[in-house]
mmCIF file of C-alpha atoms and ligand atoms in Angstrom:
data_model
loop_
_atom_site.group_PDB
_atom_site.id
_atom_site.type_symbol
_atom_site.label_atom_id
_atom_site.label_comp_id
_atom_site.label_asym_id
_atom_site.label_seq_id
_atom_site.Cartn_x
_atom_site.Cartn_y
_atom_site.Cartn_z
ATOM 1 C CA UNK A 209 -19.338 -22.074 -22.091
ATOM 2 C CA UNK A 210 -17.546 -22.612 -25.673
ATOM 3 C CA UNK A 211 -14.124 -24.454 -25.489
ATOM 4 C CA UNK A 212 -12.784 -21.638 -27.099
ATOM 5 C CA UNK A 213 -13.487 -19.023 -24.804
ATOM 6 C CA UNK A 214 -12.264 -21.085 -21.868
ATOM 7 C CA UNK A 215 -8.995 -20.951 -24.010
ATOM 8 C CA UNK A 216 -8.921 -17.253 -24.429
ATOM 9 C CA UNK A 217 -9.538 -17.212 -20.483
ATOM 10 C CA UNK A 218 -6.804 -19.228 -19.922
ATOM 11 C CA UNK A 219 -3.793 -18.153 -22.069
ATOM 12 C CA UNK A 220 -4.830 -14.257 -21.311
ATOM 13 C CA UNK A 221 -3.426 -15.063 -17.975
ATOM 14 C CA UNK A 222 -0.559 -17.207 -18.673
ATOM 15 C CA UNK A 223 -2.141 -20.617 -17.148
ATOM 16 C CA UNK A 224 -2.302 -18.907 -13.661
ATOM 17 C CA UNK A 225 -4.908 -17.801 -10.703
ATOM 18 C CA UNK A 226 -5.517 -13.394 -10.861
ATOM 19 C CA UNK A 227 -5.988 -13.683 -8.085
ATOM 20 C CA UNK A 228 -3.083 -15.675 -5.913
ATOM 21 C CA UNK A 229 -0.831 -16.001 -8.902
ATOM 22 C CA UNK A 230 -0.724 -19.164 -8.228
ATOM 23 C CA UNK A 231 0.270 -20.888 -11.858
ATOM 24 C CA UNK A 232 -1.551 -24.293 -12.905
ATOM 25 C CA UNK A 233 1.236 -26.354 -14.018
ATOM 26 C CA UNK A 234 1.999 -26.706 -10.072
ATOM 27 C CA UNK A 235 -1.201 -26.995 -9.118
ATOM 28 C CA UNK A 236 -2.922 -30.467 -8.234
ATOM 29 C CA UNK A 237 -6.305 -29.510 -9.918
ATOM 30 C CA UNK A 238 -7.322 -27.700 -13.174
ATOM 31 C CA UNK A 239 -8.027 -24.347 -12.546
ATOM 32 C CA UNK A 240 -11.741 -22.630 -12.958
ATOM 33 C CA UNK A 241 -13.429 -20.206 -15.086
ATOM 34 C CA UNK A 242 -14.749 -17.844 -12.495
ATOM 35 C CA UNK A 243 -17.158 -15.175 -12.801
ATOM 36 C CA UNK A 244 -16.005 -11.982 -11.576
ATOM 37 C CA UNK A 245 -19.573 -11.062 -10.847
ATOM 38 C CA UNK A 246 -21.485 -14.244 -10.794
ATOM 39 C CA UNK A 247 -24.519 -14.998 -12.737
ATOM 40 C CA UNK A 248 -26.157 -14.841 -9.928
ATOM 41 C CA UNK A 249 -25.680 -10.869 -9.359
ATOM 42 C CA UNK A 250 -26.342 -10.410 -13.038
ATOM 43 C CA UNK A 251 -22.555 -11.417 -14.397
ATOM 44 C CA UNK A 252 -22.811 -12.936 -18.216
ATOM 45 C CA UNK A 253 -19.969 -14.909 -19.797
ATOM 46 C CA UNK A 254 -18.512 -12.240 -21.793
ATOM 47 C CA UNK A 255 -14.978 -12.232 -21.554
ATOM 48 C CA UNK A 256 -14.660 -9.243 -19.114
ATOM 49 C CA UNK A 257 -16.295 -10.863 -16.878
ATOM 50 C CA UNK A 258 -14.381 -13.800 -16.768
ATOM 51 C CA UNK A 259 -11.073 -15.139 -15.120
ATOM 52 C CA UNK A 260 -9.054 -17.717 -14.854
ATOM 53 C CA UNK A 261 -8.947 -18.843 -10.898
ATOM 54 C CA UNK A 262 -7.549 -21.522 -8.724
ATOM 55 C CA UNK A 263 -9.880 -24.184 -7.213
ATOM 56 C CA UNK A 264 -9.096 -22.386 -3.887
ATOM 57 C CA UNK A 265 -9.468 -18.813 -4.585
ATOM 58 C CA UNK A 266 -13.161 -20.134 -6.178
ATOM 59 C CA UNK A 267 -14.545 -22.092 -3.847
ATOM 60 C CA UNK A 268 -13.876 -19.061 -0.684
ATOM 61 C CA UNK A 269 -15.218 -16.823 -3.488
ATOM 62 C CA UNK A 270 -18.495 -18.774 -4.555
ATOM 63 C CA UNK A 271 -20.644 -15.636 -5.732
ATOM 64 C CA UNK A 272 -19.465 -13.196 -3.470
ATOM 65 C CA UNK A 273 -18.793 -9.948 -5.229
ATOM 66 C CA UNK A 274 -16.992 -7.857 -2.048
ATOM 67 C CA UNK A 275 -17.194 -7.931 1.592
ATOM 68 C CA UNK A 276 -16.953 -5.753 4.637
ATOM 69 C CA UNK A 277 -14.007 -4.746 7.192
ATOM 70 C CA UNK A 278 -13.574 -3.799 10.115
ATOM 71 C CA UNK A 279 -16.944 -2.363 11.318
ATOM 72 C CA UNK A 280 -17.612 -0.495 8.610
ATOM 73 C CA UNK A 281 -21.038 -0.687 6.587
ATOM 74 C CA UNK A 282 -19.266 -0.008 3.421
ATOM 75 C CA UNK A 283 -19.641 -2.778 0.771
ATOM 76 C CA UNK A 284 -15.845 -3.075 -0.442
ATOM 77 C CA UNK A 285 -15.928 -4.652 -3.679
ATOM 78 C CA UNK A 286 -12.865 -7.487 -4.271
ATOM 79 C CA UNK A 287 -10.625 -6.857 -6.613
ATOM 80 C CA UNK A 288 -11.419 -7.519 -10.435
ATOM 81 C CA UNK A 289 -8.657 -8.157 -12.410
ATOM 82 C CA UNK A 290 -10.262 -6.915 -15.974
ATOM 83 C CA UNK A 291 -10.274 -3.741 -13.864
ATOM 84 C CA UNK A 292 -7.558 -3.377 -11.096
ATOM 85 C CA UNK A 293 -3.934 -3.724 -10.636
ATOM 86 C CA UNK A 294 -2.701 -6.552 -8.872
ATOM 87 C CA UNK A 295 0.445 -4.665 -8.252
ATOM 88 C CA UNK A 296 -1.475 -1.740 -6.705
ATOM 89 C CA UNK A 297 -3.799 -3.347 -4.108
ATOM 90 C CA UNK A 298 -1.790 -6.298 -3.416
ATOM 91 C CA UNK A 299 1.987 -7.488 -2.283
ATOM 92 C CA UNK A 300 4.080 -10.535 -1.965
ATOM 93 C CA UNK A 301 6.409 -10.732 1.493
ATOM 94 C CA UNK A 302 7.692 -14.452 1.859
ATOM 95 C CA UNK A 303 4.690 -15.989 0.045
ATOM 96 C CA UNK A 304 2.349 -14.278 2.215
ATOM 97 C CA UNK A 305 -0.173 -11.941 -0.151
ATOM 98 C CA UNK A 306 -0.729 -8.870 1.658
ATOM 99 C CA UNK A 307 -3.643 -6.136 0.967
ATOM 100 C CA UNK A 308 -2.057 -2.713 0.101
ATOM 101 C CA UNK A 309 -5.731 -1.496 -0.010
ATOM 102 C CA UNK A 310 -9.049 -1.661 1.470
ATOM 103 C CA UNK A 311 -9.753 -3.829 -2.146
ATOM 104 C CA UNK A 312 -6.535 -5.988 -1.549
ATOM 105 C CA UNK A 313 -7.707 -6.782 2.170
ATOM 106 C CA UNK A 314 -11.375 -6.936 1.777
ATOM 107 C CA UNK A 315 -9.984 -9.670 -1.265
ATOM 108 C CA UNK A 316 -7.660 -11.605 0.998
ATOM 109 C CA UNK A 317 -10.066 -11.998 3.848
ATOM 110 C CA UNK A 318 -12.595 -13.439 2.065
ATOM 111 C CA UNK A 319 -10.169 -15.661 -0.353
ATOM 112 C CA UNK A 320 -8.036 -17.017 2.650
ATOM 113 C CA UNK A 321 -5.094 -16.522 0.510
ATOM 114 C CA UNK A 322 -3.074 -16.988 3.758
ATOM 115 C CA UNK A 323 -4.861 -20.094 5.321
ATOM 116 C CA UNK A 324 -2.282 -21.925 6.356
ATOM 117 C CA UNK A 325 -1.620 -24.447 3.838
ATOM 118 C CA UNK A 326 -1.871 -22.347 1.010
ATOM 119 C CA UNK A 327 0.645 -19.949 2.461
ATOM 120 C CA UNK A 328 2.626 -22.950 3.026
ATOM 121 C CA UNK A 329 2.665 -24.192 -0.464
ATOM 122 C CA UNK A 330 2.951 -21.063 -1.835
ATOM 123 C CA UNK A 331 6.366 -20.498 0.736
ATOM 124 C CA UNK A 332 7.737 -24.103 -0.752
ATOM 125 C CA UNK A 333 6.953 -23.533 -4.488
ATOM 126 C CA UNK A 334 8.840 -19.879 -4.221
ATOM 127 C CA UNK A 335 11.875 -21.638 -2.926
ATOM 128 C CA UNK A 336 11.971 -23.597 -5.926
ATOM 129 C CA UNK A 337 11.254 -20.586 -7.762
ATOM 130 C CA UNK A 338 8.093 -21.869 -8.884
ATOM 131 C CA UNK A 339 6.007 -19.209 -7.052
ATOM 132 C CA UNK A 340 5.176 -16.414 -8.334
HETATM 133 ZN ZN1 LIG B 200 -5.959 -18.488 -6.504
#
């Protein structure tokens, strides 16, 4: 992938995960170009498919495209954000990210964006109002 386009990736979302918010600057790691739908499931690396993504949100992602809850059969697709609002399927209560919808939880789940020691670091950056 050309230098330039992980650029474009990068400052289109201000240096930060789409999907935790989490921003790099207060990160420990450089932060991924992800594949919203991987290569694997026929994803190319055209911009709209791309985004920029924390080490953590990545690795629980891998080339998963959506999941299921609850006992349903229905493939729920995570959220994409070329596509979706983070605002509208997802919410912030004490550092904790929260699913507003069946995208936002089916995301969550599978991301872990409240195991533990995320939601802990998370907690302590927003007290030093480096979160979100
Ligand atoms: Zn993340």
């Amino acid at each position: 992938m050309p230098l330039s386009t992980k650029k474009k990736v990068a400052t289109r979302a201000d240096f930060r995960c789409e999907y935790c918010l989490l921003a790099e600057r207060v990160s420990f790691y450089s932060f991924h170009i992800e594949h919203i739908r991987s290569m694997k499931h026929g994803g190319t690396n055209e911009l709209n498919n791309l985004a920029y993504c924390c080490p953590g949100c990545n690795y629980y992602k891998g080339s998963d495209v959506g999941t299921f809850l609850h006992e349903s059969e229905n493939l729920i697709l995570f959220f994409n954000p070329r596509k979706d609002s983070w605002d509208e399927h997802s919410e912030l209560e004490d550092g904790a990210i929260h699913g507003k919808t069946d995208m936002g939880k089916a995301t969550g789940k599978i991301f872990k964006f409240n195991e533990i020691e995320r939601l802990i670091f998370r907690q302590q950056l927003a007290e030093l109002n480096l979160y979100p």
